[in-house]
Structures are given as structure tokens and as C-alpha cells.
mmCIF file of C-alpha atoms in Angstrom:
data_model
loop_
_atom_site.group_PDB
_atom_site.id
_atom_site.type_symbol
_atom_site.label_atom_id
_atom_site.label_comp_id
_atom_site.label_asym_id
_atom_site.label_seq_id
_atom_site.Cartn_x
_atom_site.Cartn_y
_atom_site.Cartn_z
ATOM 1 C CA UNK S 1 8.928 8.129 -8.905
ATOM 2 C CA UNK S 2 8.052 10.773 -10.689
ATOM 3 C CA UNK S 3 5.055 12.506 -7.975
ATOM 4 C CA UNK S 4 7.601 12.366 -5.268
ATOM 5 C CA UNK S 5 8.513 15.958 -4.759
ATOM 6 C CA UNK S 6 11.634 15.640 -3.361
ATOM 7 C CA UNK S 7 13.035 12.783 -5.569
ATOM 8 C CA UNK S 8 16.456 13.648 -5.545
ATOM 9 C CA UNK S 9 16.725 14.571 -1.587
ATOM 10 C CA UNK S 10 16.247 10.770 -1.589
ATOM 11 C CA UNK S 11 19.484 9.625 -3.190
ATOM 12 C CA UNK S 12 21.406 8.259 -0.213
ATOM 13 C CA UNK S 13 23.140 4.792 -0.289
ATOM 14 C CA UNK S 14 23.112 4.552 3.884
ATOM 15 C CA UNK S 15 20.909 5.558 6.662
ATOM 16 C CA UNK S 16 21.830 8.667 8.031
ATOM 17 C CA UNK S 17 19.047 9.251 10.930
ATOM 18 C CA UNK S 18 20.054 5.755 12.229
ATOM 19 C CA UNK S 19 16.966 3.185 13.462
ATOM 20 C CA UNK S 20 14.630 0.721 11.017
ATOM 21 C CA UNK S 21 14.415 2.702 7.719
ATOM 22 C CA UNK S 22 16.173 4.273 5.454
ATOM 23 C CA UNK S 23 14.939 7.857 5.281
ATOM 24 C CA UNK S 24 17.725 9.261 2.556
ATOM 25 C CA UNK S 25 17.966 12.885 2.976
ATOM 26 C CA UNK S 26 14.167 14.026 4.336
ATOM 27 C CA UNK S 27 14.164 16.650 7.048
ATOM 28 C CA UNK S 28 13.556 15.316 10.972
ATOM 29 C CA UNK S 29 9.834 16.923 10.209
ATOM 30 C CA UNK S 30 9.313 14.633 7.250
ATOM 31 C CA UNK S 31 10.586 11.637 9.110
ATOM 32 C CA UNK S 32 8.574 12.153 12.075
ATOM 33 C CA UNK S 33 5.419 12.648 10.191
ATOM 34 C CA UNK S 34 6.167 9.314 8.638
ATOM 35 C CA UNK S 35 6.822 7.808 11.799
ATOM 36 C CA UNK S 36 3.328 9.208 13.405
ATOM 37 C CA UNK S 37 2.092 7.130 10.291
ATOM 38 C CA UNK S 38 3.698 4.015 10.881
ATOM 39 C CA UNK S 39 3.270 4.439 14.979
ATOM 40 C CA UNK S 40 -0.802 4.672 14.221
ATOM 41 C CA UNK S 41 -0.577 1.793 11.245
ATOM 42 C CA UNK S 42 0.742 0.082 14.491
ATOM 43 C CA UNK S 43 -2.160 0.468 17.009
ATOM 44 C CA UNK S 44 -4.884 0.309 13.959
ATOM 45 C CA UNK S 45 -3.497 -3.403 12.849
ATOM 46 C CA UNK S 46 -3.059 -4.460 16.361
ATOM 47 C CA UNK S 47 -6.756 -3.560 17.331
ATOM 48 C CA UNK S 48 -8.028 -5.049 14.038
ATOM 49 C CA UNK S 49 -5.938 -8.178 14.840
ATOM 50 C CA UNK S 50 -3.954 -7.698 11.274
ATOM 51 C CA UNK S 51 -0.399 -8.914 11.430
ATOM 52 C CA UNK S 52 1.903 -5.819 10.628
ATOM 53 C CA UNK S 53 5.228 -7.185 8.648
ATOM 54 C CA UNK S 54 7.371 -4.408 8.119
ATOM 55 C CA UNK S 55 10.623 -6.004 6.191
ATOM 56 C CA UNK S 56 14.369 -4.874 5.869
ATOM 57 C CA UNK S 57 14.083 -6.907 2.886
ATOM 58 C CA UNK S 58 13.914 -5.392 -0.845
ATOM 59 C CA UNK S 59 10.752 -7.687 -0.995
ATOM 60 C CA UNK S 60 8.312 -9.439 1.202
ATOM 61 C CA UNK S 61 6.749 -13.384 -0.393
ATOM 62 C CA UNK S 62 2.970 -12.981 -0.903
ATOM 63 C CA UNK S 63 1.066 -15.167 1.298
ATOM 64 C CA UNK S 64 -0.321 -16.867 -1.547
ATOM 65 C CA UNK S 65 2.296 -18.576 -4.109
ATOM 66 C CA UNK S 66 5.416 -17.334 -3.182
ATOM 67 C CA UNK S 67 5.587 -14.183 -4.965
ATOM 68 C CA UNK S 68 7.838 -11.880 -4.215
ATOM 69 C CA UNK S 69 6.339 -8.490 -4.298
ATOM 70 C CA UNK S 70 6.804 -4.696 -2.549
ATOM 71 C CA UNK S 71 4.069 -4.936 -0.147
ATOM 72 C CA UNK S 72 0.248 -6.136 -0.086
ATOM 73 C CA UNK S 73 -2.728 -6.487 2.173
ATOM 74 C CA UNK S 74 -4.327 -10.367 2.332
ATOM 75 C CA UNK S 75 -7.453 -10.230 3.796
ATOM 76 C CA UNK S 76 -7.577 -14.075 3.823
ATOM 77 C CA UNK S 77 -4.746 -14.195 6.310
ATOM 78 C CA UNK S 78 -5.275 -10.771 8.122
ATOM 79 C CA UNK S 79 -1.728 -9.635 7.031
ATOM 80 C CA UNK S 80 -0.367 -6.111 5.718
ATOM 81 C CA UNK S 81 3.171 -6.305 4.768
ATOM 82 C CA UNK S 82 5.752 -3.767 3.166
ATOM 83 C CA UNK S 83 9.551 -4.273 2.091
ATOM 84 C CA UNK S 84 11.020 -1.479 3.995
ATOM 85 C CA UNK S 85 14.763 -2.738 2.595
ATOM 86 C CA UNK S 86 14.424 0.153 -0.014
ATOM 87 C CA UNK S 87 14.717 3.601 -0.170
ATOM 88 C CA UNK S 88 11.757 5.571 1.698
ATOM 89 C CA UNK S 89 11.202 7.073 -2.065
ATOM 90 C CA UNK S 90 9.906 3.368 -3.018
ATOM 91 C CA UNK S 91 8.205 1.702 -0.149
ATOM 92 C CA UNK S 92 6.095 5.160 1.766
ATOM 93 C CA UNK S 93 3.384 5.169 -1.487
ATOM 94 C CA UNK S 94 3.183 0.985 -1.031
ATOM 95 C CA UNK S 95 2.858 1.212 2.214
ATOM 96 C CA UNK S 96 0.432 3.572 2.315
ATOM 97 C CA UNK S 97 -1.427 2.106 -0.363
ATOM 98 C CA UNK S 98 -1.371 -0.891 1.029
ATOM 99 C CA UNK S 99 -2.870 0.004 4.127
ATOM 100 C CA UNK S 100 -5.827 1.685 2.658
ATOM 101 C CA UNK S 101 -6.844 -1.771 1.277
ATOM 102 C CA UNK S 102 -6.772 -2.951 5.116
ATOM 103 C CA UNK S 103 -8.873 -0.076 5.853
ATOM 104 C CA UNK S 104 -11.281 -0.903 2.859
ATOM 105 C CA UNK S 105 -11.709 -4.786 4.272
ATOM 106 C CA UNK S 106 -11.438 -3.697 7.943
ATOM 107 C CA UNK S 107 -14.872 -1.529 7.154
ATOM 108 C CA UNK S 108 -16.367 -4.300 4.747
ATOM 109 C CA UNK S 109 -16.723 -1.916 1.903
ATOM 110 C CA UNK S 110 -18.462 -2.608 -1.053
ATOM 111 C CA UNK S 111 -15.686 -1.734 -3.394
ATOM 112 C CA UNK S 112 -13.364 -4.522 -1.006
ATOM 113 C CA UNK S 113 -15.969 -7.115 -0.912
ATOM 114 C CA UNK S 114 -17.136 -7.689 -4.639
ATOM 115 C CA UNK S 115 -13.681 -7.224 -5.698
ATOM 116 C CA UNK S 116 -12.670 -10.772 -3.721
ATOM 117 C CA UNK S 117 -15.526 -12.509 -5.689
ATOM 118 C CA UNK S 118 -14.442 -11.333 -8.884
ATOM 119 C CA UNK S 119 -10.619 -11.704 -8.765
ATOM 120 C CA UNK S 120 -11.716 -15.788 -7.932
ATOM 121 C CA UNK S 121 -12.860 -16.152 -11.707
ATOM 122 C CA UNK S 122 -9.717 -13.419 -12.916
ATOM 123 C CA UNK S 123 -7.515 -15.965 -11.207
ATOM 124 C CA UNK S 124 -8.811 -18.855 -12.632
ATOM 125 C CA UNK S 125 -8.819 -17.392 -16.399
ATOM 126 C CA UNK S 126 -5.012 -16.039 -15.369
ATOM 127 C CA UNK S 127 -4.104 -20.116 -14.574
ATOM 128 C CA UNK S 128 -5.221 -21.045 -17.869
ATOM 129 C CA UNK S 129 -9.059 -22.437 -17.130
ATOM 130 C CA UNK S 130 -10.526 -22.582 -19.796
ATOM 131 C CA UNK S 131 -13.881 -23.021 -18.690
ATOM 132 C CA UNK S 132 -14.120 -19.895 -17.473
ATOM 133 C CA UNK S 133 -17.207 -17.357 -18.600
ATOM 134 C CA UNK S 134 -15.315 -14.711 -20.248
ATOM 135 C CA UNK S 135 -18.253 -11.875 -19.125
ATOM 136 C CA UNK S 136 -17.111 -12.701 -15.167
ATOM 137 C CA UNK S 137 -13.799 -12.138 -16.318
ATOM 138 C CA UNK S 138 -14.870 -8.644 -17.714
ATOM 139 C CA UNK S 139 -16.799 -8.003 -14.714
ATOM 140 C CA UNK S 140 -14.012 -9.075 -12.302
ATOM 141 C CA UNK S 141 -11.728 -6.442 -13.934
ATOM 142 C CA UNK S 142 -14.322 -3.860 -13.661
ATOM 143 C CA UNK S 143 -14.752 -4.834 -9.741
ATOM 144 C CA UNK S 144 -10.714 -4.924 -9.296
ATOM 145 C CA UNK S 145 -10.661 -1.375 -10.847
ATOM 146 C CA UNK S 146 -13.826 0.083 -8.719
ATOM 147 C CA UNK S 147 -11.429 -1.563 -5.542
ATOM 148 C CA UNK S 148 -8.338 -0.128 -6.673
ATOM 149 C CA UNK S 149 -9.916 3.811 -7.536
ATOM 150 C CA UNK S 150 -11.284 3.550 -3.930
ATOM 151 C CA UNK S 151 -8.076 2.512 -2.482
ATOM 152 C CA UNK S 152 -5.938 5.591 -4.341
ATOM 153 C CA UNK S 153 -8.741 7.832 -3.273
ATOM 154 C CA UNK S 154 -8.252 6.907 0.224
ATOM 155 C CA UNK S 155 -4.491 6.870 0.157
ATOM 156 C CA UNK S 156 -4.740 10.566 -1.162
ATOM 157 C CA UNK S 157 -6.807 11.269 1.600
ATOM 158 C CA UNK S 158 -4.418 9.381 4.081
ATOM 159 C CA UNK S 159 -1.470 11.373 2.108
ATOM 160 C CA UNK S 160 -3.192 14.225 3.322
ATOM 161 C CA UNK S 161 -4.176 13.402 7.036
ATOM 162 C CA UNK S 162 -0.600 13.012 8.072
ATOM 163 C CA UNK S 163 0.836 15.607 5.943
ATOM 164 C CA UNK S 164 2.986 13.952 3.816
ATOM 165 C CA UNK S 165 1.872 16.161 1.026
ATOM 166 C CA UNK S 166 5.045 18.035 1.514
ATOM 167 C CA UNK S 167 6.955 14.567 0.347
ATOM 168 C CA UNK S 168 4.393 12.822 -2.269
ATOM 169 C CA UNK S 169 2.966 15.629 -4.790
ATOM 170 C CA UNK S 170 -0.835 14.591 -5.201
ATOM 171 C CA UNK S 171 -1.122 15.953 -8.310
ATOM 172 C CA UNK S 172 1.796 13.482 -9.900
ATOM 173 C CA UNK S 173 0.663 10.614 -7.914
ATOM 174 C CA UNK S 174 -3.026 10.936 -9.621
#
């Protein structure tokens, strides 16, 4: 939590502004820049037809498995989905994350595309296959990185188009 600037202005137990989230102690200009955010992430995954799940739960079950996790995109299923049922401090940089890997599969990017091909054979060698050739392994992991840099290169950007650099120092989150 360390690259959020204004860590400790998010220590609040209840939600002070009222509505969905819990904003802890941000100023109404923080919130409402996060708010443009989620109001655009809105329109964007309605026009892509991606199905926006935005939980007051502390953790949303991965479409595959049953895994409880913080957020994730599933391009399989067309679904982007974030626990909002935590402080702002923990679920803004997932959910921001998150919806640069949308953006990454919505424009069929390289770095999106090869990465689903190689995380079939990481998966496999994860179950316990043993058949699996060890140098796809390697090369899935290389792919899953190359997907991953994009995606934090884009959420930096996105950090920075809705000026939420005043919340999330850049520098820390690099």
C-alpha cells in the first residue's frame, strides 16, 4: 500500500460520503475523479458487451474454479469484476488494473493474445501434467510477463488520464 500517497487519509472503518463505496477520508475532488472513472468503465464495458461486476464483497469467485480473488478480467466469459467490499486504498489499483487487461483484449493486442496461448501449457504444468514441454512453460512465463508490463504501463497511463495521480504515487506503484 505503500505508492498510495495518502495511505493514512484512508483509515476509516465506515462510509462517510454515503452511496456504493467506501471512500475513507479522500476529498469530494478525489472521489469524483474516481467516480468519472468508474462512470466511463461503465459505458466502455457496456459498448464492448463485457459484464461489469462491481462487488460489496471483500472478494469476487473467479469465473474459472472458484477462486476467490480481488478482481480480474476473463476474456473467455467477457467479464471484469472488482471486490469493492474493501477500503478504496485496496480495490482503486485492482480495479484499474484490471480494466487495462479488458482494454488489452478489447483491442486484440499482441501482448493479450499470446499470453492466452501460453498460460494453457503454465496451467497444465501448475495441475501437475507431467507431460508438459518444460521450454513452453518458460515461454508461457515470458508471454504472461510481456502481458502483465503492458497492462501496468497502461494502468499508469490510465492513472494519469483521470488524474488520480494525486491519490496513487506513480513512482511507488512502479
Amino acid at each position: 500500500m505503500k505508492y498510495l500517497k495518502l495511505f493514512e487519509d484512508f483509515q476509516e472503518a465506515d462510509n462517510p460520503h454515503g452511496g456504493e463505496f467506501n471512500y475513507g477520508k479522500l476529498s469530494q475532488d478525489d472521489i469524483d475523479k474516481i467516480k468519472i472513472f468508474i462512470e466511463d468503465l461503465k459505458v466502455y464495458t457496456k459498448k464492448h458487451n463485457v459484464k461489469l461486476i462491481l462487488s460489496p464483497n471483500s472478494g469476487v469467485q473467479f469465473s474459472e474454479g472458484g477462486i476467490l480473488c480481488n478482481g480480474y478480467f476473463d476474456g473467455d466469459v467477457a467479464t471484469l469484476a472488482c471486490a469493492l467490499g474493501k477500503d478504496v486504498s485496496q480495490w482503486l489499483i485492482i480495479l484499474l488494473h484490471e480494466s487495462c487487461h479488458m482494454d488489452q483484449w478489447v483491442e486484440n493486442v499482441p501482448a493479450w493474445t499470446e499470453n492466452v496461448t501460453g498460460m494453457e501449457n503454465i496451467d497444465k504444468w501448475l495441475a501437475g501434467d507431467d507431460n508438459v514441454d518444460m521450454s513452453l512453460v518458460d515461454k508461457g512465463l515470458r508471454l504472461s510477463m510481456n502481458c502483465e508490463i503492458d497492462c501496468e504501463m497502461r494502468t499508469v497511463e490510465k492513472i494519469k488520464k483521470y488524474g488520480l495521480d494525486e491519490i496513487i504515487n506513480i513512482d511507488e506503484y512502479i
